[in-house]
Coordinates of C-alpha atoms and ligand atoms in Angstrom, one line a residue:
M6 CA -12.1 -23.7 22.7
I7 CA -9.3 -22.3 24.2
M8 CA -7.4 -20.9 21.7
E9 CA -3.8 -20.8 23.6
N10 CA -3.6 -25.0 23.8
Y11 CA -3.3 -24.4 19.4
F12 CA -0.3 -23.6 17.6
S13 CA -2.4 -22.7 14.8
P14 CA -6.4 -23.0 15.6
W15 CA -7.5 -21.9 11.9
I16 CA -6.6 -25.3 10.6
E17 CA -5.8 -27.6 13.7
C18 CA -9.6 -27.3 14.6
A19 CA -11.0 -26.5 11.2
N20 CA -13.9 -28.1 9.8
L21 CA -13.7 -31.0 6.8
D22 CA -14.8 -28.3 4.3
T23 CA -12.4 -26.3 5.0
I24 CA -9.4 -28.8 5.2
R25 CA -10.6 -30.2 2.0
D26 CA -11.0 -26.6 0.6
V27 CA -7.3 -25.9 1.4
Q28 CA -6.1 -29.3 0.6
S29 CA -7.7 -29.2 -3.1
K30 CA -5.9 -25.5 -3.9
R31 CA -2.8 -26.7 -2.6
L32 CA -2.7 -29.9 -4.3
M33 CA -3.7 -28.1 -7.6
D34 CA -0.7 -25.4 -7.2
T35 CA 1.5 -28.1 -6.0
V36 CA 1.0 -30.9 -9.3
R37 CA 1.2 -27.9 -12.1
R38 CA 4.5 -26.8 -10.1
V39 CA 6.1 -30.1 -10.4
Y40 CA 4.7 -30.7 -13.9
E41 CA 6.6 -27.7 -15.1
N42 CA 9.7 -27.9 -12.7
V43 CA 10.2 -31.4 -12.3
K44 CA 11.3 -33.6 -15.3
F45 CA 10.6 -36.7 -13.5
Y46 CA 7.4 -36.1 -12.7
R47 CA 6.2 -34.1 -16.0
D48 CA 7.6 -37.7 -17.9
K49 CA 5.1 -40.0 -15.4
F50 CA 2.3 -37.6 -15.5
D51 CA 2.8 -37.6 -19.3
E52 CA 3.1 -41.8 -19.3
C53 CA -0.2 -41.8 -17.5
G54 CA -1.9 -39.3 -19.7
I55 CA -2.5 -36.9 -16.7
K56 CA -2.6 -33.0 -17.3
P57 CA -2.2 -30.5 -14.1
E58 CA -5.8 -29.4 -15.2
D59 CA -7.1 -32.9 -14.4
I60 CA -6.6 -32.6 -10.9
K61 CA -9.3 -30.2 -9.6
S62 CA -9.7 -31.2 -6.1
V63 CA -8.0 -33.6 -3.6
D64 CA -11.1 -36.4 -4.9
D65 CA -8.9 -37.0 -7.9
L66 CA -5.4 -37.5 -5.9
S67 CA -5.8 -41.5 -6.8
K68 CA -5.2 -40.6 -10.4
L69 CA -1.6 -39.6 -9.9
P70 CA 0.9 -42.1 -10.0
F71 CA 2.9 -43.0 -6.9
T72 CA 6.2 -41.8 -6.1
Y73 CA 9.2 -44.5 -4.5
K74 CA 12.3 -44.5 -2.7
Q75 CA 13.9 -45.6 -5.6
D76 CA 12.6 -42.7 -7.3
L77 CA 14.7 -40.5 -5.4
R78 CA 17.7 -42.7 -5.8
D79 CA 17.7 -43.0 -9.3
N80 CA 17.3 -39.3 -9.2
Y81 CA 20.6 -38.5 -6.4
P82 CA 21.1 -36.2 -5.0
Y83 CA 18.9 -33.8 -6.5
G84 CA 17.3 -34.6 -9.4
L85 CA 13.8 -34.2 -8.0
F86 CA 14.0 -30.6 -6.7
A87 CA 11.3 -28.6 -8.1
V88 CA 13.8 -25.1 -7.3
P89 CA 16.6 -24.2 -8.3
R90 CA 19.7 -23.9 -6.4
E91 CA 20.0 -20.6 -5.4
K92 CA 16.2 -21.3 -3.8
I93 CA 17.6 -24.2 -1.4
S94 CA 18.7 -23.0 1.6
R95 CA 19.3 -26.5 3.5
I96 CA 19.8 -29.9 3.0
H97 CA 19.1 -33.3 5.1
A98 CA 19.7 -36.8 4.1
S99 CA 18.4 -40.4 5.3
S100 CA 19.6 -43.8 4.4
G101 CA 19.0 -45.0 1.1
T102 CA 18.4 -48.8 0.6
T103 CA 22.0 -49.5 -0.6
G104 CA 25.0 -47.6 -0.4
K105 CA 23.3 -43.7 -1.0
M106 CA 21.8 -41.5 0.8
T107 CA 18.3 -40.4 0.2
V108 CA 18.6 -36.6 0.1
V109 CA 16.0 -33.9 0.9
G110 CA 16.1 -30.2 0.0
Y111 CA 14.0 -27.3 1.9
T112 CA 13.6 -23.7 0.7
S113 CA 13.5 -21.4 3.4
K114 CA 9.8 -21.1 3.2
D115 CA 9.9 -24.9 3.6
I116 CA 12.0 -24.7 6.8
D117 CA 9.1 -22.0 7.8
D118 CA 6.3 -24.7 7.2
W119 CA 8.5 -27.0 8.7
S120 CA 9.1 -25.6 11.7
E121 CA 5.5 -24.8 12.6
D122 CA 4.5 -28.1 12.2
A123 CA 7.2 -29.0 15.0
A124 CA 5.8 -26.1 17.1
R125 CA 2.5 -27.7 16.6
A126 CA 3.8 -31.0 18.5
L127 CA 5.3 -29.1 21.0
V128 CA 2.1 -27.1 21.9
A129 CA -0.1 -30.1 21.5
A130 CA 2.6 -31.6 24.3
G131 CA 1.6 -28.9 26.7
A132 CA 5.1 -26.4 25.7
T133 CA 4.5 -23.1 25.9
P134 CA 7.0 -20.0 25.1
S135 CA 8.3 -20.0 28.7
D136 CA 9.7 -23.3 28.4
Y137 CA 13.5 -25.2 27.9
I138 CA 13.3 -27.3 25.4
H139 CA 16.3 -30.1 25.6
V140 CA 16.7 -31.4 22.1
S141 CA 18.8 -34.9 22.6
Y142 CA 17.9 -36.0 18.7
G143 CA 21.3 -36.0 16.7
Y144 CA 21.8 -32.7 14.9
G145 CA 23.2 -33.2 11.4
L146 CA 21.7 -34.7 8.4
F147 CA 18.9 -36.5 10.4
T148 CA 16.0 -34.3 10.6
G149 CA 15.4 -35.1 14.2
G150 CA 17.4 -32.6 15.9
L151 CA 17.3 -29.1 13.9
G152 CA 13.6 -30.4 13.6
L153 CA 12.7 -29.7 16.7
H154 CA 15.1 -26.9 17.6
Y155 CA 13.5 -25.0 15.0
G156 CA 9.8 -25.7 16.3
A157 CA 11.2 -24.7 19.8
E158 CA 12.3 -21.5 18.3
K159 CA 9.3 -20.9 16.7
L160 CA 7.2 -21.5 19.5
G161 CA 9.1 -19.0 21.3
A162 CA 10.7 -21.1 24.0
V163 CA 14.3 -21.8 24.5
A164 CA 15.9 -24.5 22.5
V165 CA 18.5 -26.7 24.3
P166 CA 20.4 -28.0 21.6
V167 CA 22.4 -31.1 23.2
S168 CA 22.1 -33.6 20.5
S169 CA 22.5 -37.1 21.5
G170 CA 25.2 -38.8 23.7
N171 CA 26.9 -38.5 26.7
T172 CA 24.1 -39.3 28.9
R173 CA 25.3 -38.4 32.2
R174 CA 26.4 -34.7 30.7
Q175 CA 22.4 -34.8 29.7
I176 CA 21.2 -35.6 32.9
D177 CA 23.5 -32.6 34.7
I178 CA 22.1 -30.4 31.7
L179 CA 18.6 -31.4 32.0
R180 CA 18.5 -30.5 35.8
D181 CA 20.6 -27.4 35.9
F182 CA 19.3 -25.9 32.8
G183 CA 15.6 -26.7 34.2
S184 CA 14.7 -28.1 30.8
N185 CA 11.0 -28.6 30.5
V186 CA 10.2 -30.8 27.4
L187 CA 12.9 -33.8 26.6
C188 CA 12.7 -34.3 22.7
C189 CA 14.7 -37.7 21.6
T190 CA 14.1 -41.2 20.4
P191 CA 12.0 -43.1 23.2
S192 CA 14.7 -45.5 23.6
Y193 CA 16.8 -43.1 24.8
A194 CA 14.3 -41.8 27.0
M195 CA 14.8 -44.6 28.6
Y196 CA 18.4 -44.8 29.0
I197 CA 18.3 -41.2 30.3
G198 CA 15.4 -42.5 33.0
E199 CA 17.7 -45.2 34.1
T200 CA 20.9 -43.8 34.1
M201 CA 19.2 -40.9 36.0
Q202 CA 18.0 -44.0 38.7
E203 CA 21.5 -44.9 38.7
M204 CA 23.1 -41.2 39.3
G205 CA 20.5 -41.3 42.4
I206 CA 18.6 -38.5 41.1
D207 CA 14.7 -38.3 41.7
P208 CA 12.4 -37.0 38.9
S209 CA 11.1 -34.7 41.2
E210 CA 14.6 -32.8 41.4
I211 CA 14.1 -32.2 37.6
S212 CA 11.7 -29.9 35.8
L213 CA 10.8 -32.1 33.2
R214 CA 7.2 -31.8 32.6
A215 CA 6.8 -33.7 29.2
G216 CA 8.7 -35.6 26.1
I217 CA 8.3 -35.8 22.8
F218 CA 9.6 -39.0 21.4
G219 CA 9.7 -40.5 17.9
A220 CA 11.6 -41.5 15.0
E221 CA 11.3 -44.9 16.0
P222 CA 8.4 -47.4 16.8
W223 CA 7.5 -47.8 20.6
S224 CA 4.6 -49.5 22.5
E225 CA 2.4 -48.3 25.1
E226 CA 4.1 -50.5 27.6
M227 CA 7.4 -48.5 26.9
R228 CA 5.3 -45.0 27.4
G229 CA 4.1 -46.5 30.6
E230 CA 7.8 -47.2 31.6
I231 CA 9.4 -43.8 30.3
Q232 CA 6.6 -41.8 32.0
K233 CA 7.2 -43.4 35.2
L234 CA 10.9 -43.1 35.2
L235 CA 11.1 -39.5 34.2
G236 CA 8.1 -38.4 36.0
I237 CA 6.7 -36.9 32.8
K238 CA 3.8 -37.2 30.0
A239 CA 5.5 -39.0 27.2
Y240 CA 4.1 -38.2 23.3
D241 CA 4.4 -39.7 20.1
I242 CA 5.7 -37.5 16.9
Y243 CA 6.1 -39.1 13.6
G244 CA 7.3 -37.9 10.4
L245 CA 10.3 -39.0 7.4
S246 CA 12.6 -36.9 5.8
E247 CA 11.6 -37.6 2.8
I248 CA 8.1 -36.0 3.3
M249 CA 9.4 -33.1 6.0
G250 CA 11.1 -34.4 9.0
P251 CA 9.7 -34.8 12.4
G252 CA 6.2 -33.4 12.7
V253 CA 4.8 -34.6 10.0
S254 CA 2.0 -35.8 12.5
F255 CA 1.9 -35.2 16.6
E256 CA 0.0 -36.6 19.8
C257 CA -2.0 -34.3 21.7
S258 CA -3.3 -34.5 25.5
Q259 CA -5.4 -37.6 24.4
Q260 CA -2.4 -39.9 23.7
T261 CA -4.3 -41.8 21.4
G262 CA -2.6 -41.3 18.4
M263 CA -1.0 -38.8 15.9
H264 CA -2.9 -35.8 14.3
I265 CA -1.5 -35.5 10.8
N266 CA -0.7 -31.7 9.7
E267 CA -3.6 -32.0 6.9
D268 CA -2.9 -28.5 5.5
K269 CA 0.4 -29.4 4.1
F270 CA 0.1 -33.5 3.6
I271 CA -2.5 -35.4 2.4
P272 CA -2.8 -38.9 3.9
E273 CA -3.7 -41.9 2.2
V274 CA -3.5 -45.5 3.7
I275 CA -3.1 -48.4 0.6
D276 CA -2.9 -51.9 0.2
P277 CA 0.5 -52.5 -0.8
E278 CA 0.1 -55.2 -2.9
T279 CA -2.7 -53.7 -5.4
G280 CA -2.0 -49.9 -4.6
E281 CA -5.7 -49.8 -3.9
V282 CA -6.8 -47.0 -1.6
L283 CA -8.4 -48.2 1.9
P284 CA -11.2 -46.5 3.7
D285 CA -10.6 -44.7 7.3
G286 CA -9.9 -47.1 9.9
V287 CA -8.4 -49.9 7.6
Q288 CA -4.8 -50.8 8.2
G289 CA -2.3 -50.7 5.2
E290 CA 0.8 -48.3 4.0
L291 CA 0.6 -45.1 4.9
V292 CA 1.0 -42.6 1.5
F293 CA 2.0 -38.5 1.9
T294 CA 1.4 -36.0 -0.8
C295 CA 3.0 -32.6 -0.1
I296 CA 1.0 -29.7 -0.7
T297 CA 2.8 -26.9 0.7
K298 CA 6.6 -28.0 -0.3
E299 CA 8.6 -25.8 -2.6
A300 CA 11.5 -27.4 -2.7
L301 CA 10.7 -31.3 -2.8
P302 CA 7.1 -31.9 -3.2
L303 CA 6.5 -35.5 -3.4
I304 CA 3.3 -37.0 -4.8
R305 CA 1.8 -40.2 -3.3
Y306 CA 5.3 -40.9 -1.6
R307 CA 5.0 -44.8 -0.2
T308 CA 5.8 -44.5 3.2
R309 CA 6.4 -48.1 3.4
D310 CA 4.8 -47.5 7.1
I311 CA 1.9 -49.4 7.9
A312 CA -0.5 -47.6 10.1
T313 CA -4.5 -46.5 10.3
I314 CA -5.9 -43.2 9.7
S315 CA -9.2 -42.3 11.1
R316 CA -11.0 -39.2 11.3
V317 CA -12.6 -39.5 14.5
K318 CA -13.5 -36.6 17.3
C319 CA -10.7 -36.3 19.7
G320 CA -10.8 -34.5 22.9
C321 CA -8.4 -32.1 22.3
G322 CA -10.6 -30.3 20.2
R323 CA -8.1 -30.8 16.9
T324 CA -10.2 -31.8 13.6
L325 CA -7.1 -32.3 12.0
I326 CA -7.3 -36.8 10.9
K327 CA -5.3 -39.2 13.5
M328 CA -3.1 -41.9 12.5
T329 CA -1.9 -44.8 14.7
K330 CA 1.4 -45.4 15.9
P331 CA 2.9 -47.4 12.6
T332 CA 2.9 -50.8 13.6
G333 CA 5.4 -52.2 11.0
R334 CA 6.7 -52.0 7.4
T335 CA 5.9 -53.3 4.3
D336 CA 10.0 -53.3 3.6
D337 CA 12.8 -54.9 5.8
M338 CA 14.1 -51.3 7.0
L339 CA 15.5 -51.4 10.5
I340 CA 15.7 -48.4 12.8
I341 CA 19.0 -49.4 15.1
R342 CA 19.2 -46.3 17.5
G343 CA 17.4 -44.3 15.7
V344 CA 19.1 -45.0 12.4
N345 CA 17.4 -46.4 9.6
V346 CA 19.4 -49.4 8.0
F347 CA 18.7 -51.7 5.2
P348 CA 20.3 -55.3 5.1
S349 CA 20.9 -54.1 1.7
Q350 CA 23.5 -51.7 2.5
I351 CA 25.3 -53.9 4.9
E352 CA 25.3 -56.4 2.2
S353 CA 27.1 -54.0 -0.1
V354 CA 29.6 -53.0 2.6
L355 CA 30.5 -56.4 3.1
L356 CA 30.7 -57.3 -0.6
D357 CA 32.7 -54.5 -1.6
M358 CA 35.4 -55.3 1.1
N359 CA 35.5 -58.1 -1.0
L360 CA 37.4 -60.2 2.4
V361 CA 34.2 -62.3 3.4
S362 CA 31.9 -64.6 2.0
P363 CA 28.3 -63.3 1.0
N364 CA 26.4 -65.4 4.1
Y365 CA 25.6 -63.1 6.7
V366 CA 22.8 -62.3 9.5
L367 CA 22.1 -59.3 11.8
V368 CA 21.5 -59.8 15.4
V369 CA 19.4 -57.0 17.1
D370 CA 18.9 -56.9 20.3
R371 CA 17.8 -54.5 22.8
I372 CA 20.4 -54.5 26.1
D373 CA 19.7 -52.0 28.6
N374 CA 17.1 -49.9 26.8
L375 CA 20.0 -49.5 23.9
D376 CA 19.6 -51.3 20.6
T377 CA 22.6 -53.4 19.6
L378 CA 23.6 -54.9 16.5
E379 CA 25.7 -58.0 15.6
V380 CA 27.0 -58.7 12.2
Q381 CA 27.5 -62.5 11.7
V382 CA 29.4 -63.1 8.7
E383 CA 31.0 -66.9 7.5
M384 CA 34.9 -66.7 6.5
T385 CA 35.6 -68.0 3.6
A386 CA 37.3 -71.3 3.5
D387 CA 41.1 -70.1 2.9
M388 CA 40.7 -67.2 6.1
F389 CA 39.1 -70.2 8.1
S390 CA 42.7 -71.5 8.9
D391 CA 43.8 -68.3 9.4
T392 CA 45.6 -66.8 12.5
V393 CA 43.1 -65.7 15.3
R394 CA 44.8 -61.8 15.2
N395 CA 44.3 -62.0 11.0
V396 CA 40.5 -63.2 11.9
E397 CA 40.1 -60.1 14.5
R398 CA 41.8 -57.6 12.3
I399 CA 39.1 -58.6 9.5
E400 CA 36.6 -58.2 11.8
K401 CA 37.8 -54.5 13.1
K402 CA 38.0 -53.5 9.4
I403 CA 34.6 -54.3 8.6
R404 CA 33.6 -52.8 12.1
S405 CA 35.2 -49.6 11.0
A406 CA 33.8 -49.3 7.5
L407 CA 30.2 -50.2 9.2
L408 CA 30.8 -47.1 11.3
S409 CA 32.1 -44.9 8.5
I410 CA 29.6 -45.7 6.0
L411 CA 26.6 -46.2 7.6
G412 CA 27.3 -44.5 10.8
I413 CA 26.6 -47.0 13.2
A414 CA 28.4 -49.0 15.8
A415 CA 28.5 -52.8 15.3
T416 CA 29.5 -55.8 16.8
V417 CA 31.0 -58.0 14.1
K418 CA 31.7 -62.1 14.7
L419 CA 33.1 -64.0 11.8
V420 CA 31.9 -67.4 11.9
E421 CA 32.7 -70.8 10.1
P422 CA 32.1 -71.4 6.6
K423 CA 28.2 -72.7 6.1
S424 CA 27.4 -72.3 9.7
I425 CA 24.7 -70.2 8.6
A426 CA 21.2 -71.3 8.4
R427 CA 20.3 -71.7 4.4
S428 CA 17.0 -70.8 3.5
E429 CA 15.4 -72.4 0.3
G430 CA 13.0 -69.4 0.2
K431 CA 14.1 -65.8 1.1
A432 CA 17.1 -65.7 2.9
K433 CA 16.4 -64.8 6.9
R434 CA 19.0 -62.1 7.1
I435 CA 17.5 -60.9 10.2
I436 CA 16.9 -61.9 13.5
D437 CA 15.3 -58.8 16.0
N438 CA 15.1 -60.0 19.8
R439 CA 14.2 -56.4 20.8
K440 CA 10.6 -56.7 22.6
I441 CA 9.5 -52.9 22.5
Ligands
DLL5 O1 12.9 -40.6 11.8 C1 12.1 -38.3 11.1 C2 12.0 -38.3 12.7 C3 13.0 -37.6 13.7 C4 10.6 -38.5 13.1 C5 12.6 -37.1 15.1 C6 10.2 -38.3 14.5 C7 11.1 -37.7 15.6 P1 13.8 -40.3 8.7 O2 15.4 -40.5 9.5 O3 13.8 -40.5 7.4 O4 13.3 -39.4 9.4 O5 12.7 -42.1 9.2 C8 11.8 -42.2 9.0 O6 11.1 -43.6 10.7 O7 9.1 -43.9 8.0 C9 9.3 -44.4 10.0 O8 9.7 -45.9 10.0 C10 10.1 -44.1 11.6 N1 9.1 -43.4 12.1 C11 9.5 -42.2 12.2 N2 8.9 -41.7 13.6 C12 8.1 -42.8 14.0 C13 7.3 -43.1 14.8 C14 12.8 -39.8 11.0 N3 6.7 -42.2 16.0 C15 11.1 -43.5 9.4 N4 7.2 -44.3 15.2 C16 9.7 -43.6 8.9 C17 7.5 -45.1 14.7 C18 8.6 -44.2 13.4 N5 8.5 -45.0 13.8

């Protein structure tokens, strides 16, 4: 085994007994901590008749109740934190299902653990301390930018914190600064590649070797395209803010699924309807339990992502369990240019403005490798007789509300009353024309 190829070989290449042992000890500790420090969990465990001492190993995990995104919302913003304010050193947030965001917190130890996860992902993609790591994920409340940034620093590499946007400038920086690893969403990587072509820059003129792409679904075809366009190897990375951020799992040299950082997160795959735990290799909803987090240790968190996990022998030497790329979601969350969007959020923006009817449809597409969103909303009968100028004014108003509240740019089109197809069952609100 070549130790330099791993960031934490003690666990990345551990045998199953060691992994289970680490998980059992950390699970017991976490269950005790949340019972003592988070009222929500104490009440919930009491309701189910569970005491911390009932959890003796990972085999007892399924005795514990699930946690849902709605629980974070009900306890907004900090109600599920397990440590006092003085111990929190960072906050991030992601979209909730309606107006409110999901707020997540970290202690400095959590940040350190997360940086280690991201560093493992970088190393698995072939990064070394001598590399320049170009981070084009957004910096801010989104976990992408700072997550990979801290990972790069933890590795001892140079973090280049470019954040997203201004693609031509990104390319100048990639070339001039000699970046070796690019971190961004896969759709943005495609866009960078195409813009490079337009600028007449050949992949041989840049020093990139690898890319770490995640935060949204992407296919093997897209991987092929990106690898060709940028002349690199493209690796997947998965994560979610509620559990940590990027680096919950990461791809290795084999590019056949992502190793889960099992010393920090215990994965399960369940039947989303019944909650029953499914055997390895069977597709279902991913559920994670945090076993090292201090600030926000979530127990059996329902990700809504659909995937398979399996403990197959991996050619890279890692023994950490692998998950497939998520193939879909059990809810209606869309990821548009890396931003999570729930139709219900758009609906509340429309309804709050009180200007239009509640009949709307969201048309999502991918044009020149960039996601587009068109919100079609029916005008009220009164508005229909309005001047064109007035209709345009309302479209503009909705557009800026969507931008400021959800942070996403959309085209808004007011359409004739009763022109959006009515459904006899669940309204069909989303037309997703993207071929990913
Ligand atoms: O997207 C964290 C992240 C940042 C992951 C950068 C990777 C790289 P959230 O904004 O909370 O966190 O969104 C989490 O995004 O539940 C999945 O539905 C989706 N997602 C994340 N990574 C992948 C991936 C970040 N590699 C939600 N493939 C998750 C498919 C992904 N979907």
